[in-house]
Amino acid sequence: MAASEDNSSLFPIFILTIMALPLVPYTILRLFRAVSKKTKTIHCQCSVCSHSGKYHKSIFKRISNFSTCSNLTLLLLWVIMGILVYYIKHISRETQPFEPFSILGLEPGASDSEIKKAYRRLSILYHPDKNPDPEAHKYFVEFISKAYQALTDPISRENFEKYGHPDGRQGFQMGIALPQFLLNFDGASGGVLLLGIVGICILLPLLIAVIYLSRSSKYTGNYVMHQTLSAYYYFMKPSLAPSKIVDVFIKAAEFMEIPVRRSDDEPLQKLFVAVRSELNLDLKNIKTEQAKFWKQHPSLVKMELLIQAQLTRESASLSSALQSDFRRMLELAPRLLEELVKIAVLPRTSQGHGWLRPAIGVVELSQCIIQAVPLSARKTTGGNPEGIAQFLQLPHFNETVVKKIARKKVRTLQELRDMTVEDRAELLTQAAGLSAAEAHDVELVLEMIPSITVEITCETEGEEGIQEGDIVTMYAWVTLRRGNGLIGALPHAPYYPFHKEENFWLLLADPISNDVWMSQKVSFIDEAAAIAAASKAIQETKESLGAGVKEISTAVKEAVEKVKNGSRLIMGKFQAPAEGNYNLSSYCLCDSWIGCDRKTNVKLKVLKRSRAGTRGHVAEEGPADEGIEEEEEEEEEDYDDYESEYSDDEDDGRDKKGKLANGVAKSKGDSSSEGSGTDEE
């Protein structure tokens, strides 16, 4: 019986130990990360963002931020550990060792007379003749009488004083840290044990595997449904205008799962009237166009109208049911648009190139959704070649304010940013009619807008010059600067109700043939990951070239310093095409800001093959780009919406000046020198 009690008391100790081993160090790590986390504010501080409530930390939001699955699980495990500690402490009190002197209330070494007096005193309190309580009777028989006998019998007392037990020396006992019912293999306990083993060891893992496989078969690693990717791949075309990208974007299977209610008909009709000008309907056949629009699948109609409600900032007029669907659409939008960019740059041509125009269109749509700016605002206006969309993302700006500052010869966002603080404040308060507080908000947002510079080199590792068929490695240092000194930050997006990190897409492309040679996503939020990636890339490159340890160490230190100063290293490989000179362009596109993108010209000279083809497959000789011009002419027929700021039909004069998307001038010769170190004249 005693062995069974020992086993029962050992089991909670065993469970407590198993829980404490991983839980204690994990909790310490979580607390250390929370304490060491930077307290620097990385979101916009303007009054519009503050009033949006997105960054307001109310008591409910603090609780919701804490009430994550991992935090609640951690708290629950600590509560269970506390219960186990209390239970073990309680059990230890019940199973404390036999101490005759303590039971009788005496000090060790008491005389026989003191022992007898103590026994008589306790007998008055606990003897069955004096106290009819069954618990008193049990305590008197099992403890008081036994203690008195142990101390009055000479042999028992000698054993207790020498060995700590009245019965003399005790043998070593071992127990099994399992509950008692698992040790009884007969009767019902055996069935319980069998069911427990089958349930925990077989059925539970099988259930988890079934749930995981059913979910993984439906979703990708980015939590986008496979059905969505199939639809995007099917409807993606080489020349899709940004306004046509919306038609592809709304075909996501996630949007089809959002319910369409009969009660939504009237609010959607009102919303249609408010956003009709943004739907690209033919005004000459407006009735036919409207009927055609409403004949689409109800989910497509609903999603397109909700997207236009975001772009035109008409979401306040939506019903409560539509507000829920509207937020769900905005929550899904970033990752769906990211997958849409990946589909656009997916290798489609025989050379393994993706498509440039739809990729740019998707990024521009992402910018408009985050900033809640209509796509029509990107059209070229009379005095503004890049549209007024760049200005509409600023707080307190509207078409009237844009027209007022245009009279002062400020027609682009870059021209506004290039002004001094004093001149800009005077322009906004006197010419535009903004108050001092509103002008301060504009100043805060202008300091948040990033400025991007790109340095690109293309080379063949270990070889001089780039020959056809070589595997070319592109090294690109993308550097970000802000007026407020931040590197990683959240964009000014008061009309987007969720936290959105800035992401950039670096595309190396040929704008003439609409081919994307290489693409990669860039983020400036996680500095530690960027340092690790840059260090590894530089080290591997130097080791492949046979550099010494000191040279590798110096190069890694320089790369780490660059990353800490706001640069990110992007590496990519592609196969050199046939012999010739290629005028490529690198596009660094932001998915959150309008007007901060960067276009850089890259010259690539490919020589005729003269060495053994050990570095890659030799490209077949012949005109590799035949028929591209004819294909471009056919594709241009569908590209009838507003021109992107990266449209490839820019005039030659603009190309020669090397005018960039954010207004920073860079000569074509300079960018070509960055593009290839082997560009021989």
XYZ file of C-alpha atoms in Angstrom:
681
model
C 0.000 0.000 0.000
C 2.845 2.354 0.857
C 4.486 1.659 -2.491
C 1.255 2.562 -4.287
C 1.058 5.864 -2.412
C 4.684 6.593 -3.321
C 3.944 5.918 -7.000
C 0.927 8.232 -6.949
C 2.990 11.039 -5.423
C 5.814 10.548 -7.930
C 3.599 10.922 -11.005
C 2.793 14.666 -10.572
C 6.481 15.305 -9.857
C 7.350 13.562 -13.124
C 4.770 15.619 -15.072
C 5.995 18.843 -13.430
C 9.577 18.097 -14.437
C 8.658 17.304 -18.040
C 6.688 20.577 -18.309
C 9.317 22.735 -16.604
C 12.250 21.625 -18.758
C 11.058 23.368 -21.970
C 8.663 25.908 -20.409
C 11.061 27.748 -18.120
C 13.781 28.520 -20.721
C 11.146 29.367 -23.363
C 9.462 31.825 -20.994
C 12.805 33.433 -20.132
C 13.557 33.790 -23.863
C 10.143 35.394 -24.510
C 10.619 37.843 -21.646
C 14.126 38.707 -22.823
C 12.869 39.433 -26.337
C 10.045 41.571 -24.978
C 12.435 43.612 -22.830
C 15.075 43.981 -25.551
C 12.543 44.906 -28.262
C 13.098 48.373 -29.673
C 10.623 50.896 -28.369
C 11.123 53.217 -31.346
C 7.840 54.140 -33.007
C 7.840 53.004 -36.627
C 4.366 54.069 -37.684
C 3.112 57.413 -38.941
C 2.536 60.085 -36.272
C 0.200 62.353 -38.242
C -3.207 63.241 -36.801
C -5.070 61.380 -39.567
C -3.400 58.073 -38.664
C -3.914 58.790 -34.951
C -7.632 59.441 -35.439
C -7.997 56.285 -37.516
C -7.581 54.276 -34.305
C -5.354 51.697 -35.971
C -2.422 52.408 -33.653
C -4.445 53.453 -30.602
C -3.634 51.042 -27.779
C -6.848 50.891 -25.783
C -7.245 48.457 -22.908
C -9.245 46.123 -25.151
C -6.616 46.267 -27.902
C -3.858 45.608 -25.389
C -5.768 42.578 -24.139
C -6.379 41.383 -27.698
C -2.701 41.868 -28.559
C -1.748 39.828 -25.502
C -4.441 37.231 -26.101
C -2.608 35.472 -28.871
C -2.654 31.703 -29.123
C 0.976 31.358 -27.987
C 0.567 33.727 -25.030
C -2.616 32.046 -23.814
C -1.025 28.614 -24.170
C 2.008 29.796 -22.221
C -0.195 31.223 -19.473
C -2.265 28.029 -19.291
C 0.856 25.888 -18.929
C 2.099 28.062 -16.067
C -1.305 27.769 -14.352
C -1.111 23.983 -14.671
C 2.413 24.057 -13.246
C 1.180 26.128 -10.297
C -1.614 23.634 -9.626
C 0.873 20.756 -9.748
C 3.220 22.517 -7.313
C 0.339 23.102 -4.880
C -0.819 19.475 -5.224
C 2.681 18.089 -4.667
C 3.143 20.317 -1.634
C -0.184 19.144 -0.235
C 0.705 15.483 -0.850
C 4.083 15.948 0.800
C 2.342 17.216 3.905
C 0.117 14.146 4.039
C 3.016 11.752 3.460
C 5.500 13.441 5.776
C 7.927 11.060 7.632
C 7.021 9.595 11.030
C 8.339 11.893 13.793
C 7.311 10.692 17.294
C 8.689 13.736 19.142
C 6.875 16.139 16.764
C 3.620 14.200 17.093
C 3.750 14.416 20.882
C 4.856 18.043 20.764
C 8.248 17.395 22.380
C 11.814 18.337 21.689
C 14.196 15.504 20.651
C 15.821 13.885 23.699
C 12.854 14.451 26.068
C 12.759 12.359 29.290
C 10.320 9.512 30.013
C 8.284 11.665 32.383
C 7.840 14.394 29.736
C 6.777 11.741 27.218
C 4.139 10.343 29.576
C 2.789 13.826 30.394
C 2.488 14.643 26.705
C 0.750 11.338 26.022
C -1.799 11.919 28.807
C -2.482 15.453 27.562
C -3.111 14.278 23.972
C -5.181 11.309 25.196
C -7.637 13.720 26.817
C -8.057 15.421 23.442
C -8.043 12.470 21.014
C -8.898 9.277 22.969
C -12.101 7.607 21.683
C -13.591 7.711 25.169
C -13.076 11.484 25.344
C -13.614 12.435 21.679
C -16.196 10.519 19.578
C -14.954 12.051 16.319
C -13.773 9.228 13.931
C -10.918 11.399 12.683
C -9.713 11.896 16.254
C -9.866 8.152 16.831
C -7.834 7.530 13.671
C -5.219 10.106 14.607
C -4.935 8.696 18.135
C -4.410 5.113 16.964
C -2.128 5.763 13.962
C 0.001 8.585 15.366
C -0.261 9.254 19.087
C -0.263 5.650 20.291
C 2.384 4.654 17.796
C 4.598 7.586 18.776
C 4.225 6.818 22.498
C 5.059 3.184 21.934
C 8.095 4.080 19.825
C 9.499 6.325 22.553
C 8.676 4.207 25.596
C 10.030 0.958 24.212
C 13.851 1.050 24.666
C 14.638 -0.805 21.462
C 12.229 1.254 19.317
C 13.585 4.510 20.750
C 17.171 3.460 20.151
C 16.337 2.543 16.547
C 14.599 5.868 16.009
C 17.462 7.923 17.418
C 20.046 5.935 15.447
C 18.285 5.247 12.111
C 15.371 7.710 12.110
C 12.724 4.988 12.243
C 11.327 2.909 15.165
C 11.705 -0.293 13.199
C 15.432 0.208 12.602
C 17.375 0.540 9.344
C 15.090 0.891 6.278
C 15.853 -0.455 2.805
C 16.021 1.686 -0.392
C 12.610 2.027 -2.069
C 11.885 2.773 -5.723
C 8.607 3.841 -7.311
C 7.135 4.211 -10.763
C 6.028 7.732 -11.757
C 2.633 6.629 -13.053
C -0.869 7.047 -11.657
C -2.217 4.120 -9.683
C -4.974 3.137 -12.121
C -2.405 2.500 -14.858
C -0.621 -0.002 -12.641
C -3.716 -2.169 -12.151
C -3.980 -4.225 -15.302
C -6.994 -6.228 -14.265
C -10.653 -5.427 -14.786
C -11.768 -2.001 -15.972
C -8.357 -0.373 -15.496
C -6.860 -2.565 -18.190
C -9.519 -1.415 -20.644
C -8.934 2.226 -19.740
C -5.202 1.761 -20.236
C -5.732 0.104 -23.613
C -8.105 2.848 -24.789
C -5.681 5.514 -23.621
C -2.768 3.971 -25.492
C -4.822 3.575 -28.674
C -6.271 7.084 -28.435
C -3.048 8.944 -27.642
C -0.585 6.915 -29.683
C -2.708 6.088 -32.745
C -5.959 8.021 -33.078
C -4.692 11.455 -32.022
C -1.688 11.529 -34.432
C -3.947 10.179 -37.173
C -6.513 12.927 -36.553
C -3.826 15.624 -36.594
C -2.386 14.210 -39.827
C -5.812 14.160 -41.509
C -6.530 17.775 -40.518
C -3.086 18.923 -41.663
C -3.248 17.116 -44.985
C -6.766 18.348 -45.729
C -5.686 21.934 -45.020
C -2.357 21.716 -46.845
C -4.062 20.281 -49.906
C -6.289 23.358 -50.019
C -3.798 26.119 -49.174
C -0.251 27.034 -50.148
C 2.510 27.994 -47.749
C 1.387 31.635 -47.945
C -2.167 30.649 -46.926
C -3.520 31.206 -50.413
C -5.806 28.590 -51.905
C -4.499 26.463 -54.759
C -7.685 27.234 -56.647
C -6.820 30.928 -56.463
C -3.369 30.373 -57.967
C -4.872 28.312 -60.791
C -7.354 31.091 -61.599
C -4.641 33.765 -61.482
C -2.376 31.746 -63.752
C -5.167 31.190 -66.274
C -6.352 34.812 -66.458
C -2.906 36.451 -66.361
C -1.986 38.008 -69.728
C 1.286 39.612 -70.883
C -0.268 43.082 -71.295
C -2.719 43.786 -68.509
C -3.401 47.379 -67.525
C -3.736 48.044 -63.775
C -7.481 48.617 -64.172
C -7.747 45.184 -65.839
C -5.715 43.649 -63.010
C -8.765 44.203 -60.786
C -10.754 41.780 -62.943
C -8.140 39.094 -62.303
C -7.679 39.966 -58.636
C -11.356 39.489 -57.714
C -11.381 35.918 -59.090
C -9.684 34.588 -55.944
C -11.371 31.552 -54.408
C -11.160 33.256 -50.995
C -13.492 35.977 -52.285
C -15.898 33.379 -53.624
C -16.269 31.996 -50.088
C -17.510 35.355 -48.756
C -21.311 35.009 -48.593
C -23.611 37.028 -50.861
C -26.780 38.016 -48.998
C -30.039 39.289 -50.368
C -29.870 42.182 -47.933
C -26.711 43.364 -49.731
C -28.557 44.203 -52.965
C -29.745 47.688 -52.017
C -26.443 48.870 -50.426
C -24.508 47.513 -53.419
C -26.837 49.389 -55.800
C -26.101 52.636 -53.948
C -22.394 51.852 -53.952
C -22.504 51.172 -57.690
C -23.904 54.663 -58.323
C -21.137 56.212 -56.182
C -18.229 54.371 -57.892
C -19.662 53.995 -61.403
C -17.115 56.396 -62.885
C -14.267 54.098 -61.776
C -15.646 50.918 -63.390
C -14.439 51.707 -66.954
C -17.930 51.419 -68.397
C -18.558 52.598 -71.935
C -20.583 55.796 -71.526
C -21.958 55.512 -75.056
C -23.640 52.214 -74.172
C -24.084 52.801 -70.477
C -27.282 50.749 -70.138
C -25.789 47.769 -71.918
C -22.599 48.052 -69.881
C -24.517 48.218 -66.599
C -26.606 45.193 -67.495
C -23.458 43.305 -68.457
C -21.820 44.273 -65.170
C -24.717 42.980 -63.044
C -24.890 39.723 -65.002
C -21.514 38.665 -63.617
C -21.250 36.217 -60.753
C -22.642 37.911 -57.603
C -19.371 37.393 -55.736
C -17.393 39.105 -58.511
C -19.805 42.050 -58.535
C -19.632 42.372 -54.769
C -15.833 42.189 -54.579
C -15.266 44.690 -57.380
C -17.626 47.178 -55.752
C -15.975 46.706 -52.357
C -12.535 47.277 -53.899
C -13.802 50.444 -55.555
C -15.263 51.504 -52.194
C -11.729 51.328 -50.779
C -10.157 53.126 -53.732
C -12.726 55.946 -53.678
C -12.947 56.080 -49.853
C -16.686 55.329 -49.857
C -16.537 52.597 -47.205
C -18.257 54.724 -44.554
C -21.591 54.357 -46.384
C -21.524 50.528 -46.291
C -23.937 48.549 -44.141
C -22.681 46.677 -41.079
C -22.798 43.332 -42.928
C -20.861 44.758 -45.870
C -18.375 46.352 -43.483
C -17.454 42.875 -42.246
C -16.981 41.617 -45.815
C -15.071 44.810 -46.661
C -12.573 44.250 -43.840
C -12.185 40.608 -44.826
C -11.388 41.647 -48.393
C -8.760 44.148 -47.204
C -7.248 41.573 -44.855
C -6.789 39.109 -47.726
C -5.617 41.685 -50.271
C -1.854 41.925 -49.437
C -1.060 38.227 -49.673
C -3.291 37.723 -52.715
C -1.586 40.609 -54.503
C 1.817 39.193 -53.546
C 0.895 35.878 -55.144
C -0.421 37.749 -58.177
C 2.986 39.420 -58.614
C 4.665 36.023 -58.409
C 2.284 34.686 -61.060
C 3.082 37.661 -63.318
C 6.867 37.143 -63.128
C 6.581 33.363 -63.410
C 8.739 32.117 -66.337
C 6.475 31.915 -69.389
C 8.696 32.469 -72.416
C 11.137 30.031 -73.969
C 14.000 31.988 -72.363
C 12.454 31.546 -68.910
C 11.281 35.144 -68.548
C 8.158 36.520 -66.881
C 5.975 39.473 -67.849
C 6.783 43.025 -66.809
C 3.592 44.988 -67.465
C 1.208 42.889 -65.365
C 3.771 42.776 -62.531
C 3.939 46.579 -62.472
C 0.156 46.756 -62.728
C -0.330 44.493 -59.704
C 2.091 46.557 -57.603
C 0.332 49.772 -58.648
C -3.016 48.254 -57.670
C -1.523 47.308 -54.297
C -0.327 50.886 -53.802
C -3.778 52.256 -54.589
C -5.544 49.834 -52.238
C -3.209 50.583 -49.318
C -3.405 54.356 -49.854
C -7.115 54.356 -50.875
C -6.459 56.237 -54.110
C -8.538 55.594 -57.263
C -6.767 54.139 -60.269
C -8.053 57.010 -62.407
C -5.916 59.380 -60.319
C -2.812 57.863 -61.951
C -3.826 59.101 -65.396
C -1.723 61.852 -66.911
C -3.367 65.234 -66.382
C -2.732 68.543 -68.051
C 0.093 69.768 -65.843
C 1.046 66.544 -64.122
C 2.651 63.789 -66.216
C 2.357 61.240 -63.399
C -1.197 62.011 -62.267
C -2.327 63.280 -58.886
C -2.302 59.906 -57.118
C 1.019 60.714 -55.427
C -0.517 63.784 -53.794
C -3.774 62.114 -52.767
C -1.888 59.792 -50.417
C -0.838 62.829 -48.359
C -3.109 63.867 -45.466
C -5.586 66.713 -46.086
C -4.859 66.662 -49.836
C -7.599 66.612 -52.472
C -7.945 67.671 -56.093
C -8.504 71.295 -55.102
C -5.272 71.431 -53.082
C -3.365 69.782 -55.933
C -4.637 72.403 -58.396
C -3.637 75.215 -56.044
C -0.049 74.044 -55.646
C 0.147 73.302 -59.394
C -0.315 77.042 -59.997
C 2.937 77.487 -58.054
C 4.741 75.130 -60.489
C 4.710 72.167 -58.084
C 3.353 69.328 -60.195
C 5.075 66.220 -58.834
C 5.590 64.800 -55.392
C 9.351 64.908 -55.830
C 9.216 68.636 -56.511
C 7.315 69.060 -53.249
C 9.856 66.940 -51.368
C 12.803 68.851 -52.840
C 11.588 72.135 -51.363
C 12.951 73.435 -48.085
C 10.827 73.042 -44.985
C 10.145 76.786 -44.824
C 9.184 77.079 -48.493
C 6.988 73.994 -48.255
C 5.199 75.307 -45.153
C 4.595 78.628 -46.892
C 3.249 76.859 -49.982
C 0.884 74.646 -47.987
C -0.445 77.324 -45.662
C -0.695 80.280 -48.054
C -1.157 78.807 -51.533
C -2.942 75.550 -50.633
C -4.955 76.963 -47.730
C -3.981 74.347 -45.138
C -3.711 75.170 -41.460
C -0.400 75.010 -39.616
C -1.402 71.706 -37.983
C -2.393 70.207 -41.347
C 0.884 71.374 -42.897
C 2.717 69.700 -40.014
C 0.884 66.439 -40.776
C 2.007 66.667 -44.398
C 5.577 67.248 -43.219
C 5.456 64.145 -41.020
C 4.243 61.982 -43.899
C 6.844 63.373 -46.308
C 9.511 62.380 -43.788
C 8.086 58.831 -43.776
C 8.158 58.381 -47.565
C 11.247 56.333 -48.493
C 13.861 57.303 -51.071
C 15.403 54.332 -52.867
C 18.749 53.992 -54.615
C 19.876 50.863 -56.434
C 23.411 49.797 -57.337
C 23.611 46.812 -59.679
C 26.521 44.820 -61.020
C 26.306 41.760 -63.253
C 29.245 39.406 -63.644
C 30.240 35.828 -64.293
C 32.014 34.435 -61.257
C 35.659 33.684 -61.888
C 35.579 34.842 -65.530
C 36.332 38.050 -67.386
C 33.449 39.295 -69.458
C 30.028 37.784 -69.961
C 29.694 35.301 -72.789
C 26.548 33.792 -74.217
C 25.333 30.833 -72.189
C 27.191 31.893 -69.002
C 25.413 31.861 -65.656
C 25.364 35.560 -64.740
C 25.165 36.623 -61.107
C 23.453 39.918 -60.351
C 24.453 41.790 -57.193
C 22.112 44.620 -56.220
C 22.450 46.857 -53.183
C 19.092 48.499 -52.494
C 19.429 51.440 -50.091
C 16.538 53.134 -48.295
C 16.575 56.599 -46.738
C 13.881 58.587 -44.938
C 13.729 62.126 -43.690
C 13.074 60.977 -40.127
C 16.021 58.555 -40.085
C 13.993 55.339 -39.814
C 14.820 52.313 -41.963
C 12.039 49.814 -41.359
C 8.664 51.498 -40.873
C 4.936 51.106 -41.398
C 3.519 53.290 -44.186
C 1.066 56.133 -43.770
C -2.190 54.341 -44.581
C -5.066 55.717 -42.479
C -7.718 54.146 -44.726
C -6.226 50.657 -44.490
C -7.466 49.191 -41.179
C -4.659 46.669 -40.629
C -0.947 46.891 -39.939
C 0.906 46.701 -43.245
C 4.659 46.395 -43.617
C 6.431 47.937 -46.574
C 7.606 45.444 -49.145
C 9.619 46.145 -52.277
C 9.950 44.168 -55.489
C 13.208 44.295 -57.423
C 12.718 43.382 -61.079
C 15.453 43.122 -63.694
C 13.589 43.405 -66.977
C 13.677 44.368 -70.625
C 10.887 46.950 -71.052
C 10.945 46.638 -74.841
C 10.238 42.916 -74.941
C 8.157 42.988 -71.715
C 10.400 40.272 -70.208
C 11.326 39.968 -66.531
C 14.712 38.286 -66.250
C 14.848 38.141 -62.456
C 12.617 39.158 -59.541
C 12.924 39.170 -55.788
C 11.041 40.560 -52.805
C 12.882 42.978 -50.499
C 12.018 43.903 -46.899
C 13.653 46.461 -44.587
C 11.885 45.424 -41.365
C 13.991 42.452 -40.213
C 17.557 43.729 -39.946
C 18.909 40.551 -38.308
C 17.722 38.342 -41.177
C 19.195 40.780 -43.722
C 22.576 40.732 -41.956
C 22.632 36.932 -41.892
C 21.677 36.668 -45.580
C 24.204 39.290 -46.728
C 27.027 37.768 -44.650
C 26.357 34.287 -45.999
C 26.151 35.494 -49.611
C 29.362 37.523 -49.415
C 31.233 34.710 -47.669
C 30.176 32.081 -50.214
C 31.043 34.369 -53.124
C 34.501 35.176 -51.775
C 35.229 31.542 -50.950
C 34.296 30.474 -54.478
C 36.804 33.019 -55.811
C 39.548 31.657 -53.551
C 39.829 34.712 -51.273
C 41.745 34.538 -48.013
C 40.258 34.545 -44.531
C 41.200 38.171 -43.880
C 39.705 39.359 -47.159
C 36.475 37.435 -46.491
C 36.242 38.861 -42.984
C 36.717 42.427 -44.264
C 34.101 41.972 -46.978
C 31.582 40.528 -44.503
C 32.137 43.418 -42.080
C 31.558 45.939 -44.872
C 28.355 44.146 -45.893
C 27.069 44.093 -42.300
C 27.785 47.812 -41.949
C 25.895 48.503 -45.156
C 22.876 46.572 -43.934
C 22.862 48.454 -40.634
C 22.913 51.722 -42.579
C 19.781 50.812 -44.521
C 20.948 48.686 -47.457
C 19.862 45.221 -48.513
C 21.837 42.825 -50.695
C 19.870 41.112 -53.445
C 21.460 38.319 -55.463
C 20.075 36.470 -58.433
C 21.276 34.324 -61.293
C 20.201 34.125 -64.914
C 21.600 32.658 -68.104
C 23.254 35.048 -70.505
C 21.341 35.341 -73.788
C 22.784 35.415 -77.286
C 25.599 37.788 -78.211
C 24.661 41.456 -78.249
C 24.106 44.620 -76.238
C 21.027 44.639 -73.990
C 19.490 47.769 -72.528
C 17.803 46.445 -69.414
C 16.117 48.261 -66.544
C 15.853 47.476 -62.871
C 12.581 48.369 -61.190
C 12.396 48.723 -57.411
C 8.677 48.921 -56.701
C 7.053 49.583 -53.328
C 3.714 47.904 -52.657
C 2.559 50.577 -50.173
C 3.703 54.045 -51.303
C 2.875 55.790 -54.566
C 5.704 57.653 -56.259
C 8.737 56.307 -54.399
C 9.651 53.605 -56.931
C 13.005 53.609 -58.662
C 13.901 52.729 -62.230
C 17.585 52.272 -63.129
C 19.033 51.610 -66.568
C 21.374 48.620 -66.834
C 23.562 47.918 -69.858
C 24.553 44.317 -70.408
C 27.051 43.339 -73.085
C 27.191 39.648 -73.978
C 30.206 38.452 -75.948
C 30.398 35.607 -78.407
C 31.222 32.235 -76.931
C 34.972 31.604 -76.939
C 35.646 29.400 -73.905
C 34.446 25.916 -73.041
C 30.822 25.793 -71.990
C 31.427 24.695 -68.443
C 29.474 27.446 -66.731
C 26.105 26.841 -68.237
C 24.213 25.764 -71.299
C 25.330 27.572 -74.439
C 22.487 29.509 -75.969
C 21.578 28.561 -79.491
C 22.804 30.945 -82.113
C 20.333 32.877 -84.160
C 17.837 35.653 -83.731
C 16.413 34.809 -80.338
C 14.006 37.751 -80.270
C 12.319 37.370 -83.638
C 8.655 38.136 -83.630
C 8.742 40.188 -80.428
C 7.757 43.413 -82.166
C 4.763 41.765 -83.814
C 3.690 40.297 -80.493
C 4.030 43.696 -78.840
C 1.796 45.311 -81.451
C -0.915 42.726 -80.805
C -0.627 43.133 -77.051
C -0.846 46.925 -77.226
C -4.395 46.670 -78.516
C -5.537 45.433 -75.093
C -3.452 47.981 -73.178
C -5.927 50.829 -73.643
C -6.256 52.071 -70.082
C -4.124 54.676 -68.359
C -0.394 54.313 -68.942
C 1.724 53.147 -66.077
C 4.574 55.389 -65.019
C 6.819 52.600 -66.299
C 5.162 52.246 -69.716
C 7.729 51.136 -72.271
C 6.537 53.559 -74.935
C 8.336 56.471 -73.297
C 10.011 58.850 -75.703
C 13.709 58.458 -76.413
C 14.533 61.777 -74.848
C 13.182 60.666 -71.526
C 15.221 57.472 -71.666
C 18.401 59.377 -72.452
C 17.878 61.667 -69.498
C 17.309 58.636 -67.331
C 14.371 60.186 -65.504
C 13.384 57.956 -62.618
C 10.038 57.149 -61.100
C 10.580 59.298 -58.018
C 12.028 62.188 -59.959
C 15.707 61.640 -59.165
C 17.793 62.061 -62.301
C 20.483 59.575 -63.126
C 22.388 59.382 -66.353
C 22.063 56.330 -68.494
C 25.820 55.989 -68.609
C 26.042 55.938 -64.830
C 23.419 53.259 -64.468
C 25.026 51.191 -67.175
C 28.337 51.328 -65.405
C 26.573 49.924 -62.364
C 24.928 47.290 -64.475
C 27.970 45.549 -65.863
C 31.590 45.745 -65.029
C 32.438 44.152 -68.390
C 30.658 46.648 -70.617
C 33.433 47.393 -73.078
C 32.968 50.215 -75.532
